[in-house]
Every structure is written in structure tokens, then in C-alpha cells.
XYZ file of C-alpha atoms in Angstrom:
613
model
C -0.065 11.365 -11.722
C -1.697 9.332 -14.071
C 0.005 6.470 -16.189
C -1.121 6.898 -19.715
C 1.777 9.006 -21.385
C -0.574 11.156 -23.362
C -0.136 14.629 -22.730
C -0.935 17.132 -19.556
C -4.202 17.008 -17.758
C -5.808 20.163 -19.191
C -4.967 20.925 -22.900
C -5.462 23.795 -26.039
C -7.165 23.880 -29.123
C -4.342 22.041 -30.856
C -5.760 21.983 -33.889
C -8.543 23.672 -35.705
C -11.638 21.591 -37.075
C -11.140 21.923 -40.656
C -11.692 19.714 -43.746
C -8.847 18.957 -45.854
C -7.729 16.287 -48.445
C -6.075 13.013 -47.161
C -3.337 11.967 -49.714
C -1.229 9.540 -49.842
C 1.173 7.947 -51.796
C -0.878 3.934 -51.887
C 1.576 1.540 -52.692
C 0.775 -2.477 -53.695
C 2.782 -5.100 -53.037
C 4.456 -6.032 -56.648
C 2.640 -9.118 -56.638
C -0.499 -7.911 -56.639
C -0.494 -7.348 -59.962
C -2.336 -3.839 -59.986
C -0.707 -0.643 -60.945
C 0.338 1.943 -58.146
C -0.698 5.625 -58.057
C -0.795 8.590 -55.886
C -4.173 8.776 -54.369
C -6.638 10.868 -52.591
C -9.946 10.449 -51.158
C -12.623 12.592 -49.189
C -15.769 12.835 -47.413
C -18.678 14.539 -48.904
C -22.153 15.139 -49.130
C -23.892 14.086 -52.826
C -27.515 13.676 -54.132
C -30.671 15.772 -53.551
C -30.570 18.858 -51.297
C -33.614 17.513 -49.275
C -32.322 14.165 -48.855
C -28.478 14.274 -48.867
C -26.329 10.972 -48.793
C -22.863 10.512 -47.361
C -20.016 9.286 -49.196
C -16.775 8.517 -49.684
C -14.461 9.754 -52.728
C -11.482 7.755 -53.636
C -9.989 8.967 -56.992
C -6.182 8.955 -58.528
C -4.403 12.572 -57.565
C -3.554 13.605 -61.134
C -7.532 13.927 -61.520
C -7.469 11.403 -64.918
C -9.241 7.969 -63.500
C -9.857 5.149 -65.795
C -13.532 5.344 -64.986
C -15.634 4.909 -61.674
C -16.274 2.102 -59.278
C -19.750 2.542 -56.882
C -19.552 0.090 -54.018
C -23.214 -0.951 -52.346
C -22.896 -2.026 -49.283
C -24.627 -4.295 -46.746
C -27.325 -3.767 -44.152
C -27.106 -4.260 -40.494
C -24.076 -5.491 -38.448
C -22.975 -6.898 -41.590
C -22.429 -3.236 -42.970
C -20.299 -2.638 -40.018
C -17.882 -5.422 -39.881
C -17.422 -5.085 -43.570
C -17.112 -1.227 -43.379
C -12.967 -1.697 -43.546
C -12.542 -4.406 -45.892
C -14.684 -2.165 -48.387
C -12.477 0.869 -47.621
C -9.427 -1.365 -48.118
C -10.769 -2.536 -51.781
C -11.815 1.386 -52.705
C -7.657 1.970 -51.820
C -7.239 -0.838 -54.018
C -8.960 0.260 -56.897
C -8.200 3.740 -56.801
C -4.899 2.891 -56.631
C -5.241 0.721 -59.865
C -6.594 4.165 -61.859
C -9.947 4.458 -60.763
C -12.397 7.023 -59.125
C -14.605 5.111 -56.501
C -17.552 6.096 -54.241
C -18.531 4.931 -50.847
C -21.937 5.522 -49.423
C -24.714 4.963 -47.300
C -28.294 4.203 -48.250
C -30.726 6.709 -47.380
C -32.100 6.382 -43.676
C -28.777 4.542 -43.239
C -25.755 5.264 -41.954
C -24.129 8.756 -41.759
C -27.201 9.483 -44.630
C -30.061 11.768 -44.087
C -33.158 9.914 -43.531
C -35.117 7.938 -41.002
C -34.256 4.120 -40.824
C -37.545 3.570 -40.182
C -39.239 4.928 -42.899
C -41.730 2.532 -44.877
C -40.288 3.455 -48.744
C -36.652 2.471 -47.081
C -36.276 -0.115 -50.025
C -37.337 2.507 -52.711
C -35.007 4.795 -50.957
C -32.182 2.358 -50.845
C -32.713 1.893 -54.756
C -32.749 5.534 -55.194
C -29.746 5.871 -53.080
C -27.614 3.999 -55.982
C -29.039 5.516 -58.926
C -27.915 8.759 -56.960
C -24.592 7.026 -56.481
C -23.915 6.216 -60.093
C -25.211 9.578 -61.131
C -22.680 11.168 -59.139
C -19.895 9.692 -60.741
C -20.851 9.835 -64.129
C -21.668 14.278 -63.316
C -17.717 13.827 -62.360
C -16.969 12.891 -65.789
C -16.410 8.963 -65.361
C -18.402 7.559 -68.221
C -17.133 4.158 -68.081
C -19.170 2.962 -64.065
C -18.309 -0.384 -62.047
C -21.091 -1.520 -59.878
C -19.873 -3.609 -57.146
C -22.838 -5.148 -54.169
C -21.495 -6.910 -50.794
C -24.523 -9.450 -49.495
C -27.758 -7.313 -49.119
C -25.352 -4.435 -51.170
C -25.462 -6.608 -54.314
C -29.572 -7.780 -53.647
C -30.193 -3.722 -54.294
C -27.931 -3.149 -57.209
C -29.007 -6.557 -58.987
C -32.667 -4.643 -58.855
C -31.343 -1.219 -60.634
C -27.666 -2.605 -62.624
C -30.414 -2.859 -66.109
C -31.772 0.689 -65.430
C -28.594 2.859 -64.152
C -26.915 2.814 -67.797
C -23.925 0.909 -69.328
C -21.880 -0.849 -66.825
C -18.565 -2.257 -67.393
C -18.691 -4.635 -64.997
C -20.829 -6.088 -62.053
C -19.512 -7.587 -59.252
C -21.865 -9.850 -56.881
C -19.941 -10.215 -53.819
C -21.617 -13.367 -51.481
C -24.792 -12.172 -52.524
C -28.063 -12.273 -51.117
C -29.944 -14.456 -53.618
C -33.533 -13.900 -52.087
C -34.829 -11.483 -49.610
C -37.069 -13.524 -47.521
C -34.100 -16.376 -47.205
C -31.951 -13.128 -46.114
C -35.148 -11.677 -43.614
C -36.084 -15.190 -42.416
C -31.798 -15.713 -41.217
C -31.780 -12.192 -39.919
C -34.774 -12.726 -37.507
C -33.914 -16.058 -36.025
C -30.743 -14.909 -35.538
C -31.744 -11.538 -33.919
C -34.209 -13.929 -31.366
C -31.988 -16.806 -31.187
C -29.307 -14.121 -29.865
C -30.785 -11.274 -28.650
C -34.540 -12.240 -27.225
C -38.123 -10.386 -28.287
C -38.905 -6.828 -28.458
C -42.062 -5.929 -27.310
C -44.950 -7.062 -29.627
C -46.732 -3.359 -29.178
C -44.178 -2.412 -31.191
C -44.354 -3.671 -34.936
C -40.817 -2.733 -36.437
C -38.425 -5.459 -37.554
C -35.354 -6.388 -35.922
C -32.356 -7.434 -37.222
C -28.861 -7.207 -35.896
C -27.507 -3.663 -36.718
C -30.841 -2.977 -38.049
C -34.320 -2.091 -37.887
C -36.905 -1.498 -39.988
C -41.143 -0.791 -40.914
C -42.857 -3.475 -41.388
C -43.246 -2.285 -44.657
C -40.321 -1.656 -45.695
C -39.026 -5.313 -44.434
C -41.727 -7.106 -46.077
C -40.679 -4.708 -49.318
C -37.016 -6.234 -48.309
C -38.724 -9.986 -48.483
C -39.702 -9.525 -51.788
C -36.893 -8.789 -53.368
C -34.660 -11.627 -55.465
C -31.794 -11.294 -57.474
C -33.194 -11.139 -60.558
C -30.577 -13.104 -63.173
C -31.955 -11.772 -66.359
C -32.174 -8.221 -65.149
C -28.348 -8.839 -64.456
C -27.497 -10.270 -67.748
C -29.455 -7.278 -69.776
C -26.649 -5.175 -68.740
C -23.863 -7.100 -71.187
C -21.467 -6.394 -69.003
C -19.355 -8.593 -67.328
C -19.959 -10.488 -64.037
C -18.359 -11.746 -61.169
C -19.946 -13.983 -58.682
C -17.963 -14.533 -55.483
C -20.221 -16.791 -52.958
C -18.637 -19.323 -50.028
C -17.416 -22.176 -50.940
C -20.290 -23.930 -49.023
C -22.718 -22.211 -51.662
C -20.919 -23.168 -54.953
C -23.076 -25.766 -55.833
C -26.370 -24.393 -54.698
C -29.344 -24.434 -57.396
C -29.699 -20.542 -56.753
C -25.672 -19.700 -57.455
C -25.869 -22.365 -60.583
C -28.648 -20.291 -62.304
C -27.632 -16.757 -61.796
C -24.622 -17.715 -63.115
C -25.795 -19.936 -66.227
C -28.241 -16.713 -66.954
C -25.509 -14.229 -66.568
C -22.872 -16.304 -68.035
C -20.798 -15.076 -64.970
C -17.672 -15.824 -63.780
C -17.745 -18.036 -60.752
C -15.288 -17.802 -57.820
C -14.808 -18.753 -54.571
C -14.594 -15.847 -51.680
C -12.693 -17.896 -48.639
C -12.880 -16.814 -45.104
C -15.892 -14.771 -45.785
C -18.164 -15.733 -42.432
C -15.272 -14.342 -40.199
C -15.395 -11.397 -42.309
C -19.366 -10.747 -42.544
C -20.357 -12.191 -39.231
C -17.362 -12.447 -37.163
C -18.438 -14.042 -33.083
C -16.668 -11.127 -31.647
C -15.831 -8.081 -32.232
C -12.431 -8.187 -33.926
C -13.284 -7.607 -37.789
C -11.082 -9.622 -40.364
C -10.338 -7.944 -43.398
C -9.770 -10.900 -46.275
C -7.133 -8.693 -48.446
C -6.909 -11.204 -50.523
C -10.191 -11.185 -51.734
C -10.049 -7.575 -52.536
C -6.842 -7.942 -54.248
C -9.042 -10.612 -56.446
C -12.203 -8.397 -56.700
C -10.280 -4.881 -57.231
C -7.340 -6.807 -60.158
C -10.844 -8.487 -61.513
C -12.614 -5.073 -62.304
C -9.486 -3.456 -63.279
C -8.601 -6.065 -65.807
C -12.402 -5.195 -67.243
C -12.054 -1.246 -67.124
C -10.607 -0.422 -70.005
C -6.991 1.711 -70.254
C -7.851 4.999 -71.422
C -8.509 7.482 -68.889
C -10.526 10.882 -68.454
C -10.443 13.848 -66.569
C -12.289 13.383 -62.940
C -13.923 16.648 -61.061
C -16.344 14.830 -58.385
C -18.301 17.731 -56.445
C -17.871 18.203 -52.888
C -19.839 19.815 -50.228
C -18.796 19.612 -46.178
C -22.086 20.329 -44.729
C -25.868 19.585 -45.169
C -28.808 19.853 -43.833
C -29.448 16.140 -42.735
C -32.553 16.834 -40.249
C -35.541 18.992 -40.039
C -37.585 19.381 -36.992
C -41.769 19.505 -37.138
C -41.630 23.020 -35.989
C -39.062 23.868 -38.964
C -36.014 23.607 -37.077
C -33.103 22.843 -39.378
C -30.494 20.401 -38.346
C -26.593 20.175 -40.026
C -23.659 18.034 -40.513
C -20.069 19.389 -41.046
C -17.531 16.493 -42.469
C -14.362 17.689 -40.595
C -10.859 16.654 -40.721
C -9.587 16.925 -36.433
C -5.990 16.489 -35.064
C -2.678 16.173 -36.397
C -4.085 12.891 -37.759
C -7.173 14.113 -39.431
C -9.562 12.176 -37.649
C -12.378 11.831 -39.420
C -15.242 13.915 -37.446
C -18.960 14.663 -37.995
C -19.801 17.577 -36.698
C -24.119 17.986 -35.726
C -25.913 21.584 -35.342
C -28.394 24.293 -35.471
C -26.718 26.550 -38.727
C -27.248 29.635 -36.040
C -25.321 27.795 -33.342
C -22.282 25.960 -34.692
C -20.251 27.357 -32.746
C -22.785 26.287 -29.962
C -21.532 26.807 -25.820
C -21.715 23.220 -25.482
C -20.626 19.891 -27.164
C -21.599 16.271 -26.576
C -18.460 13.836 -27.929
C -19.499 10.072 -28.888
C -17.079 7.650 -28.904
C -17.430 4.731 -30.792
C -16.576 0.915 -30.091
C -13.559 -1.397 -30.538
C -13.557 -1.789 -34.282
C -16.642 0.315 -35.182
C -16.897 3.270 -36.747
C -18.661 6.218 -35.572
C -22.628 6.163 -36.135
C -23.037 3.820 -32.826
C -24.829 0.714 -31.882
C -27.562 0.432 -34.744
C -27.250 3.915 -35.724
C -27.951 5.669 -32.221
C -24.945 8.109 -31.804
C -26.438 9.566 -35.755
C -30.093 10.015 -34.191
C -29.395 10.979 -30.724
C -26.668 13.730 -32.212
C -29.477 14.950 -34.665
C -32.166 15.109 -31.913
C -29.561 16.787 -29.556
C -29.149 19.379 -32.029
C -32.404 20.866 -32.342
C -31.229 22.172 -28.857
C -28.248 24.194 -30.091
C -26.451 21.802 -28.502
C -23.435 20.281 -30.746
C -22.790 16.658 -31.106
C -19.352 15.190 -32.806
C -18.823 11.619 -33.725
C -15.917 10.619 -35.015
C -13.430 7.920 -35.978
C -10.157 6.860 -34.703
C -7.058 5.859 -36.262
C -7.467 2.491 -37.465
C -11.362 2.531 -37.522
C -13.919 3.781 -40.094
C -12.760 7.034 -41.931
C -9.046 7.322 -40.037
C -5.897 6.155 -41.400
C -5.305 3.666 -44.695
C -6.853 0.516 -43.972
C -3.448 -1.545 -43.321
C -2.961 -5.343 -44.291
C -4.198 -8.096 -41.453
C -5.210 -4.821 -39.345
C -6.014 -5.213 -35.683
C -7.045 -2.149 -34.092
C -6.962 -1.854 -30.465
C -9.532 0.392 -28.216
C -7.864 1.927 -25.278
C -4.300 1.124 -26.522
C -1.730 4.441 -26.757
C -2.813 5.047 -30.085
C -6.475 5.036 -29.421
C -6.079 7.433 -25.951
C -4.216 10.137 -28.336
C -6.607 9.867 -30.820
C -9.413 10.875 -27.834
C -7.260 13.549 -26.716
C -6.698 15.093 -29.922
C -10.652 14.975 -30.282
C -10.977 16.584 -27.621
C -8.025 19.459 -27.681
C -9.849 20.068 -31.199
C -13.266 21.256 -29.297
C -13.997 24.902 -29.848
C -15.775 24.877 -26.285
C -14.525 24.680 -22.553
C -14.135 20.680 -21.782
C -16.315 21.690 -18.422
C -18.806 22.121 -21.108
C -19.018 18.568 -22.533
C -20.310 15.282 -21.984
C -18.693 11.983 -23.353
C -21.007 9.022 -24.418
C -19.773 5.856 -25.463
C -20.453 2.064 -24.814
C -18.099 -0.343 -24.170
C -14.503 0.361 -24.631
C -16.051 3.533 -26.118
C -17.550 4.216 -22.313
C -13.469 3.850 -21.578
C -12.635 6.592 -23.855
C -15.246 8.839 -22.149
C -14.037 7.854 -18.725
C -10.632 8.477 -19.894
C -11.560 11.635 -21.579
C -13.429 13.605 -18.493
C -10.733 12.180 -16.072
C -7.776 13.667 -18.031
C -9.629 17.036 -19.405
C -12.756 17.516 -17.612
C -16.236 17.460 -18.381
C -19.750 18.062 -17.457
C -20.803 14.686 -17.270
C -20.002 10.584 -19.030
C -22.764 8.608 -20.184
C -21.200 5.147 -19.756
C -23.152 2.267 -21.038
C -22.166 -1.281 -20.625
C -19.053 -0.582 -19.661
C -15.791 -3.416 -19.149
C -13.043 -1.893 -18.655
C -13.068 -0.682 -14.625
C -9.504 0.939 -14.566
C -8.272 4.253 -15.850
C -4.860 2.957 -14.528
C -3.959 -0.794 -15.959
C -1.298 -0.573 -18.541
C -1.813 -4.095 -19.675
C -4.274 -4.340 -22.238
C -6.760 -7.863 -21.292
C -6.220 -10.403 -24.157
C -10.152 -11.620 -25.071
C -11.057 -14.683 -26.373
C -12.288 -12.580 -29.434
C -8.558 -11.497 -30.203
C -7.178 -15.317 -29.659
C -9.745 -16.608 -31.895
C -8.772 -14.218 -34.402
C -5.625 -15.567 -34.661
C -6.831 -18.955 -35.753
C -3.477 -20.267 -33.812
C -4.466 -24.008 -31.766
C -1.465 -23.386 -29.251
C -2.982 -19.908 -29.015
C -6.145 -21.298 -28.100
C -4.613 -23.902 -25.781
C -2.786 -21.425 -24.124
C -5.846 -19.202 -23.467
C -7.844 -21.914 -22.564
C -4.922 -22.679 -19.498
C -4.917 -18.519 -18.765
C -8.945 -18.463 -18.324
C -9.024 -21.692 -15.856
C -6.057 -19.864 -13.745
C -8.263 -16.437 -14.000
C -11.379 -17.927 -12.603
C -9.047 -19.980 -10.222
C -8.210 -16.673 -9.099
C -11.825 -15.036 -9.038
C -12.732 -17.350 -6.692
C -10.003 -16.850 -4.739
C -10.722 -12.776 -4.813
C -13.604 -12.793 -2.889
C -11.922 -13.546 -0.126
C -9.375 -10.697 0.102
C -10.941 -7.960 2.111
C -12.872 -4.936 -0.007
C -10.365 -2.845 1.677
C -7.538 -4.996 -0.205
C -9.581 -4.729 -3.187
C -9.583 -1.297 -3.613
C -6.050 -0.967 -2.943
C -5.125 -3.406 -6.182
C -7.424 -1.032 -8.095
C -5.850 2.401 -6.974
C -2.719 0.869 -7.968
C -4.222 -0.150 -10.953
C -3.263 -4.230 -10.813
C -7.124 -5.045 -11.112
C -10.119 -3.483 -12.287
C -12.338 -1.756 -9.267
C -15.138 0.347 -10.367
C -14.943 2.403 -7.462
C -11.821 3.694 -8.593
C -12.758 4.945 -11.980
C -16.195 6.224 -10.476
C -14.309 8.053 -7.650
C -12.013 9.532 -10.085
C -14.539 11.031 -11.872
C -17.314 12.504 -9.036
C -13.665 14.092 -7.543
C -13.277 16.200 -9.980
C -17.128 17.499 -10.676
C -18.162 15.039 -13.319
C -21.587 14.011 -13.169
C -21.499 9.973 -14.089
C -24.416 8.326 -15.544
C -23.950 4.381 -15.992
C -26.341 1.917 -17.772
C -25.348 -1.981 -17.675
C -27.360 -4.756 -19.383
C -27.634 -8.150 -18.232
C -23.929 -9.631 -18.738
C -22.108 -6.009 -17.655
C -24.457 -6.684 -14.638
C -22.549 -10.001 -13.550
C -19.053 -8.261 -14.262
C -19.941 -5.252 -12.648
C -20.530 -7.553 -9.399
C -17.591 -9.789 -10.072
C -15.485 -6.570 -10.187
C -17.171 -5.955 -6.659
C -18.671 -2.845 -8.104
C -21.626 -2.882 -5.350
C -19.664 -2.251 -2.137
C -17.532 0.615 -3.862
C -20.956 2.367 -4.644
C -21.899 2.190 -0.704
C -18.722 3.649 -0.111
C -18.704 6.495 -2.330
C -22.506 7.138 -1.205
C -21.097 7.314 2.683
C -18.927 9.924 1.317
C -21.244 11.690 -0.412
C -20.714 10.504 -4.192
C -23.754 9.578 -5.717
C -23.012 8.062 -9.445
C -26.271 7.151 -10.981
C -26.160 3.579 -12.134
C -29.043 1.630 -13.744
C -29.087 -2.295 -14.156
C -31.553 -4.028 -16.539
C -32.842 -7.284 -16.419
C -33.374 -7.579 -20.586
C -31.341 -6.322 -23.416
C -27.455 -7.517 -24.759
C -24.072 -5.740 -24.211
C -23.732 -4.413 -27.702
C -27.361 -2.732 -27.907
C -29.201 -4.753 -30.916
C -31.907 -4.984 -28.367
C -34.523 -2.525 -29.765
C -35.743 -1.692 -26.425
C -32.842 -1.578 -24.363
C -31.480 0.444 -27.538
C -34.091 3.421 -26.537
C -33.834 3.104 -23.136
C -30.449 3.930 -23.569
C -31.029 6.534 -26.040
C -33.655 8.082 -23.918
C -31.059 8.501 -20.973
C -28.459 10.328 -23.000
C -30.991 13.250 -24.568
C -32.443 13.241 -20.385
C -29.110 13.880 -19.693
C -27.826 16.447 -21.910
C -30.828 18.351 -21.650
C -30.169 18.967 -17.451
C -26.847 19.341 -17.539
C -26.885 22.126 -19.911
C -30.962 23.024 -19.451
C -31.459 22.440 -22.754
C -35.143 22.193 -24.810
C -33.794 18.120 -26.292
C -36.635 16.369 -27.827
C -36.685 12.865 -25.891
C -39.414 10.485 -26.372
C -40.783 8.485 -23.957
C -38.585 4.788 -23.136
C -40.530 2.025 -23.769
C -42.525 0.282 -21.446
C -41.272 -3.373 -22.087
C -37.727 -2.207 -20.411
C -37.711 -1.512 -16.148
C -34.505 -0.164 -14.784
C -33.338 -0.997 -11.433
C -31.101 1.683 -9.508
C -28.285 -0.179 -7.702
């Protein structure tokens, strides 16, 4: 009997994938000094046929908006951790009376496109005009244009040419490209290592790019008179660290901007860990800022909206889809990639994203592996749960938890949503998303897990570990001091652990006080699963600590034989290029045995050896 209260082992269709409005009566607190409204918002696809973006539609129920908001966001990891906090300020301002719109660039994203195309800057560019064009075929005349770092580098180059803009909002902008490149690369080899030289595309975490299009990328500046052509108002939020810079002092001398101060905005762009902070109130400021500039008198709104595009298109003419569905009683937010012939394909590969990450994966790879999949008739779904990406209002001071209650239902309602047999699935995920699939095949059943760099050894601890991550967050010093205490008596108590017997060992796990990996593995090859594991340097050394290596000779004297690869490069949260394709190469390798499928899987690179344990 298992301990997670979620529901029985084997479970229906309990609810069908379809797409429907999410509305919600948005409420302010009074003193935030912006007007309240019932509110509704969707996912659609916009913009050529050929080359269709994804976005996000936030807009006032009663269909009169007070004109339109487009928020450009950043590149990178930066896009990710910000991906809430831009939600929250599209609540904000939709709330206040206005239509808004979400998207990704081309090549980015949930977008069609290739991130690696050389024109990605030109596409990026194009991307917004598409974006503002949008809004303005909805009937909102009167168009906000709001850029987050690298978001407000690419709308400083098009604000003079997309038409009359009410107001522009710089939001800690990146002033010059090559200052911007020249940060992102030390920090990708200062954190993350080299990629192989025979390969010339540009890292970046959360990114990577042609050489073309990054030296395009270097080029670029924030161009202050471009800005100020527009007339329309600006706002200039940069760190207070960055007030007095020569850069911030002439944009906003040639733009005649107002200049503000955007506080906690490193734990917000590049948070250490991977709890995101959302700085509400710097969205209160930014969203009561362009409302106070938009004008009172509203029009009618009609956005268009279209659920499925063709996002992909094979050499040898095979078409690839997207479906934007709404799964669950919760209305998970769900992505749906397939052949048009075979949506309602035999078989179904579910990725689950990370901790506080929405659902394209690590540097896009669950959005390219899905479309790649797919040219197989095999279906992919990605998807977000409550409290991440697309699911749920974004909630003051959020903290979402993976593998808490909340985040097991949301995988189980994923799953009971599936319009195949769970034998005839395999999870992927990383991380705590490599729990989820664990958890997922244990409870349900499944053809096989793809579990990369996985933490979490027990499918039976109801405690939840507290990270150094989450106590950092809390920016409490008696919090700190505490932890600080907790960690010596943990490793006090590591050392102490390899001295109980393995036999001891596994018993804690089964009962689920500690973490064993043989447990979770054995619970999995029990009941048919086929278990592929990938673990990077660091997931190595837990993976040992965990005493992961005597519970694989065990299950491998009973027959069991999980496949588990250990690499001597590469990071726990995939920015390594390499490592990245390695990974990706094993997931298409595996979904094409388990369900003999025709999956298009390049060859891994060279650079990255793994070593079976």
C-alpha cells in the first residue's frame, strides 16, 4: 500500500483533453491602487501559418479593454525564472482594464522554429512586430510595449517602427549586446565547463545559439534615440547598483524617461537555486505605471484563437502539430505533439518538468525531443502543474513545491487524462521531474521512465527535504543558522551510515525513513517498467552516498537489470550542450524500441563517454 493519498493504483480517463477558457474573478489588494475586474486569459497560436508563435491572452471578460499590453521577454535561464513574475504582472494589468499578450520568440520557447537558426535575431524582431500586430487585428489601438533584460534589448530595436505606443517600459534592460554575450559566456564556463570546440554554437545558460545569430545578438545596443522617436512615455527600471551608470544616465537624458529603482531583481533574474522569487511589488509598480499612462476609454477586444498548429515539418514532408489543451479538473495547462493522421496515436510519451519550471525542459529539450518523437506517430505531452508556468493564478510570495500532494495529483490527473493504455507510455523528466515519472509508472504503469539526474531516491518519504535553496529564499539569519546546525548533524550522520549494514540500509528505505535507490528501482522493474537512468557528475556522488551501487548488484542477482549511465562531464540541470544531447539522444533511442518506432535520433556527440555502472 503505498503512502501518497492520491487516488487507486490504476485509474480512468477522468477527464477529457479539451481546451477551455480559465476565468477568474482577479482581485487586488485595495492598496494597490489598480482597479479590479473579472478576467480571462488563454493559450493560443498567432502569427504566420508557416511559422506560428505561442502566446498567452490575458484580456478583461466583458471583452472592452482599455487597450493592449505586449510583454517581451528574456532569453535563456533568465526567461525561465522570470516566466511567473511576468504572468503575475499580465494578471495585474488585465485586471487594471487591459488586453495583454505573452509570447515566445520564434525558435524559442513553446514557438515554432529552430533555436539554432542563424536569422534568430531577425526572427526575434519579427516575433514582436507579429506580437503587436496581433493585438492591434483584436481591435486594441492604443499598444503598451513592455521588455524584461534581453526582452527590452529587442523591443528598443523595433518600439520606432511597430506604430504609436503609449508607453514603453524598459525593465533592467540590457543596454549592449556584447556586455550581455560577454556575461553570458563567462558565466556559462565559469559554471558549467567547455563544449566541444568541433562544435561552433554559442552557449549560454538556458540557451544556445549560431554563431551568427550570437554575434547578430553582440551587435545590438539599446538605441536611446530610436526609443525617444516613439513620444511615448518611458519607464526605466534598472538595479539600484546601475543607477548611476553612464549607459542608464544617457538613455534616460535621451528619452527623457522616468527613472526607478527595481529592488530584489538578481534573486528574481538569476536566482542560485532553483526557487524563483516573484518581486510583486515591482509589478504592482510596473502594471499601476502603464495603467496610469493608458488612457480611460475602452474598446471592444476580439483576439483570434487557434488550439493547434503545425509547429514542425520533417525533410521528407512529414508534418508535425501542437494542440494547446486544458487537462484535469484543474485545467492543467498541456501541449499536446503529433502527426495530424495520428493524434489519437497508440502511444504517448509524458514529460514532466522541474521544480519551478515550466514545461519546454532544460534549454528547450522536452519542445525538440516531443517534435522529433512525433514524426513517429508517436504522441508527446508536456505540460504544467499547478503553481508552475500556465497552471493556476500566479499567487503572492508563491513557493511551489515538486513532489508535494499538490504536485503528485497534478501527475495523476495528467495521466488519468491520457487517451491511451498507461502500459503504453513512457515518463521523462529530470530532477524532481524524474520523481514525478517514477511516481507516475509506479502508481499507473508504464512502458518505461527516462530518469535523468535524479535526487529524490524514495517513492515512500512523506517528509519533503528542506534545501538550502528554500532556506535561502527565505532571507531569515536564524533560518540560516538553523540549517547550517541541521546540515553538520546530516553529514554527522552520513558518516555514521556507512557503517550500518546494506541489509539495514535497505530496510530504512522500504520503510521509507531514507532514500535507497534500490527501492524505487525495484519498485519499478516489479511491475514491467523498463528504467533508463542518466546521472551527471554531482547525481553521481549522491547516487553513491545513497549507496545506490550495491542495490544495483542486488537487483542484477535477481535478475533486474535497470540501465544506468554515469558521466564524467556535464551539470545536474543540463546547460551543458553536450551532456544536453546525450541526454536527448537516449530518450528518442528509447522511445523508438520500446514502441519500434521510425524516431529520428542523431548521433550523441563525441566529446561526452558514458560509463554503465
Amino acid at each position: 500500500m503505498t503512502d501518497f493519498a492520491v487516488g487507486p493504483r490504476s485509474i480512468k480517463h477522468i477527464t477529457p483533453a479539451v481546451s477551455i477558457d480559465r476565468t477568474a474573478e482577479f482581485t487586488n489588494d485595495p492598496a494597490r491602487s489598480t482597479s479590479s475586474r473579472a478576467v480571462t486569459s488563454f493559450e493560443t497560436w498567432f502569427g504566420p501559418s508557416d511559422a506560428p508563435l505561442f502566446g498567452s491572452v490575458h484580456l478583461p471578460s466583458s471583452g472592452e479593454a482599455r487597450g493592449a499590453a505586449v510583454l517581451c521577454a528574456p532569453l535563456g535561464k533568465e526567461h525561465i525564472t522570470t516566466y511567473r513574475g511576468m504572468r503575475q504582472l499580465a494578471e495585474r494589468l488585465s485586471a487594471a482594464g487591459l488586453m495583454v499578450l505573452r509570447f515566445d520568440y520564434r525558435g524559442q520557447g513553446d514557438s515554432s522554429g529552430d533555436q539554432l537558426d542563424p536569422e534568430s535575431v531577425s526572427n526575434w524582431l519579427s516575433s514582436i512586430e507579429q506580437a503587436v500586430g496581433y493585438v492591434r487585428a483584436a481591435g486594441a489601438d492604443r499598444v503598451s510595449l513592455v521588455g524584461l533584460r534581453a526582452g527590452a534589448l529587442l523591443a528598443s530595436q523595433v518600439a520606432a517602427t511597430v506604430g504609436p505606443l503609449e508607453s514603453v517600459v524598459l525593465w533592467d534592460p540590457v543596454l549592449s549586446g556584447r556586455s550581455y554575450m560577454r556575461e553570458q559566456r563567462a558565466l556559462y564556463k565559469m559554471t558549467i565547463g567547455d563544449d566541444d570546440p568541433a562544435d561552433a554554437s554559442v552557449s549560454i545558460l538556458g540557451a544556445v545559439f549560431d554563431p551568427e545569430g550570437a554575434a547578430r545578438l553582440e551587435s545590438l545596443r539599446i538605441a536611446a534615440d530610436d526609443v525617444a522617436s516613439t513620444s511615448a512615455p518611458v519607464l526605466c527600471l534598472v538595479r539600484p547598483e546601475d543607477l548611476d551608470s553612464r549607459p542608464v544616465r544617457k538613455l534616460v537624458e535621451t528619452t527623457s524617461a522616468t527613472l526607478d529603482v527595481a529592488p530584489s531583481q538578481s534573486a528574481f533574474v538569476n536566482p542560485p537555486s532553483f526557487v524563483f522569487s516573484v518581486p510583486t511589488d515591482t509589478v504592482d509598480h510596473v502594471a499601476l505605471w502603464i495603467s496610469q499612462h493608458q488612457g480611460d476609454a475602452t474598446s471592444a477586444v476580439a483576439p483570434s484563437r487557434s488550439d493547434t498548429a503545425r509547429v514542425h515539418v520533417r525533410p521528407d514532408g512529414v508534418e508535425v502539430f501542437e494542440s494547446i489543451e486544458y487537462r484535469g479538473r484543474d485545467h492543467l495547462l498541456a501541449i499536446t505533439t503529433h502527426v495530424e493522421s495520428r493524434h489519437d496515436s497508440d502511444a504517448q510519451v509524458v514529460m514532466h518538468g522541474t521544480a519551478s519550471e515550466h514545461r519546454i525542459g532544460p534549454v528547450r529539450l522536452w519542445v525538440e525531443s516531443a517534435r522529433r518523437i512525433a514524426t513517429s506517430g508517436v504522441g508527446a505531452i508536456r505540460f504544467d502543474r499547478r503553481g508552475t508556468g500556465d497552471s493556476e493564478t500566479v499567487a503572492v510570495n508563491e513557493s511551489t513545491s515538486p513532489m508535494s500532494v499538490k504536485a503528485r495529483e497534478d501527475v495523476a490527473s495528467i495521466v488519468g487524462s491520457l487517451e491511451v493504455p498507461t502500459s503504453s507510455t513512457v515518463h521523462v523528466g529530470m530532477c524532481s521531474g524524474s520523481w514525478h515519472s517514477a511516481y507516475a509508472a509506479q502508481q499507473f504503469g508504464a512502458a518505461a521512465v527516462v530518469l535523468v539526474n535524479t535526487v529524490a531516491w524514495s517513492l515512500r518519504r512523506k517528509r519533503q527535504p528542506v534545501k538550502a535553496a528554500t532556506v535561502t529564499a527565505m532571507d531569515s539569519k536564524v533560518a540560516s543558522g538553523l540549517f547550517v546546525v541541521a546540515k553538520r548533524v546530516r553529514n554527522a550522520g552520513r558518516v555514521a551510515a556507512k557503517k550500518i549494514p546494506y541489509p539495514v540500509w535497505r530496510a530504512m528505505g522500504s520503510a521509507g525513513v531514507i532514500e535507497v535507490p534500490e527501492t524505487m528501482l525495484d519498485s519499478l522493474l516489479s511491475k514491467g517498467v523498463r528504467v533508463e537512468v542518466m546521472l551527471s557528475p554531482d547525481d553521481v556522488a549522491h547516487f553513491r552516498t545513497q549507496r545506490g551501487e550495491p542495490g544495483l548488484q542486488r537487483l542484477r542477482s535477481r535478475g533486474s537489470d535497470p540501465h544506468v549511465d554515469v558521466y564524467a562531464e556535464g551539470d545536474h540541470s543540463l546547460y551543458h550542450r553536450d551532456l544536453r544531447g546525450t541526454v536527448s539522444n537516449r530518450i528518442l533511442t528509447t522511445v523508438a524500441e520500446v514502441f519500434d518506432a521510425k524516431v529520428d535520433v542523431p548521433q550523441p556527440p563525441v566529446s561526452i563517454t558514458a560509463r554503465a555502472l
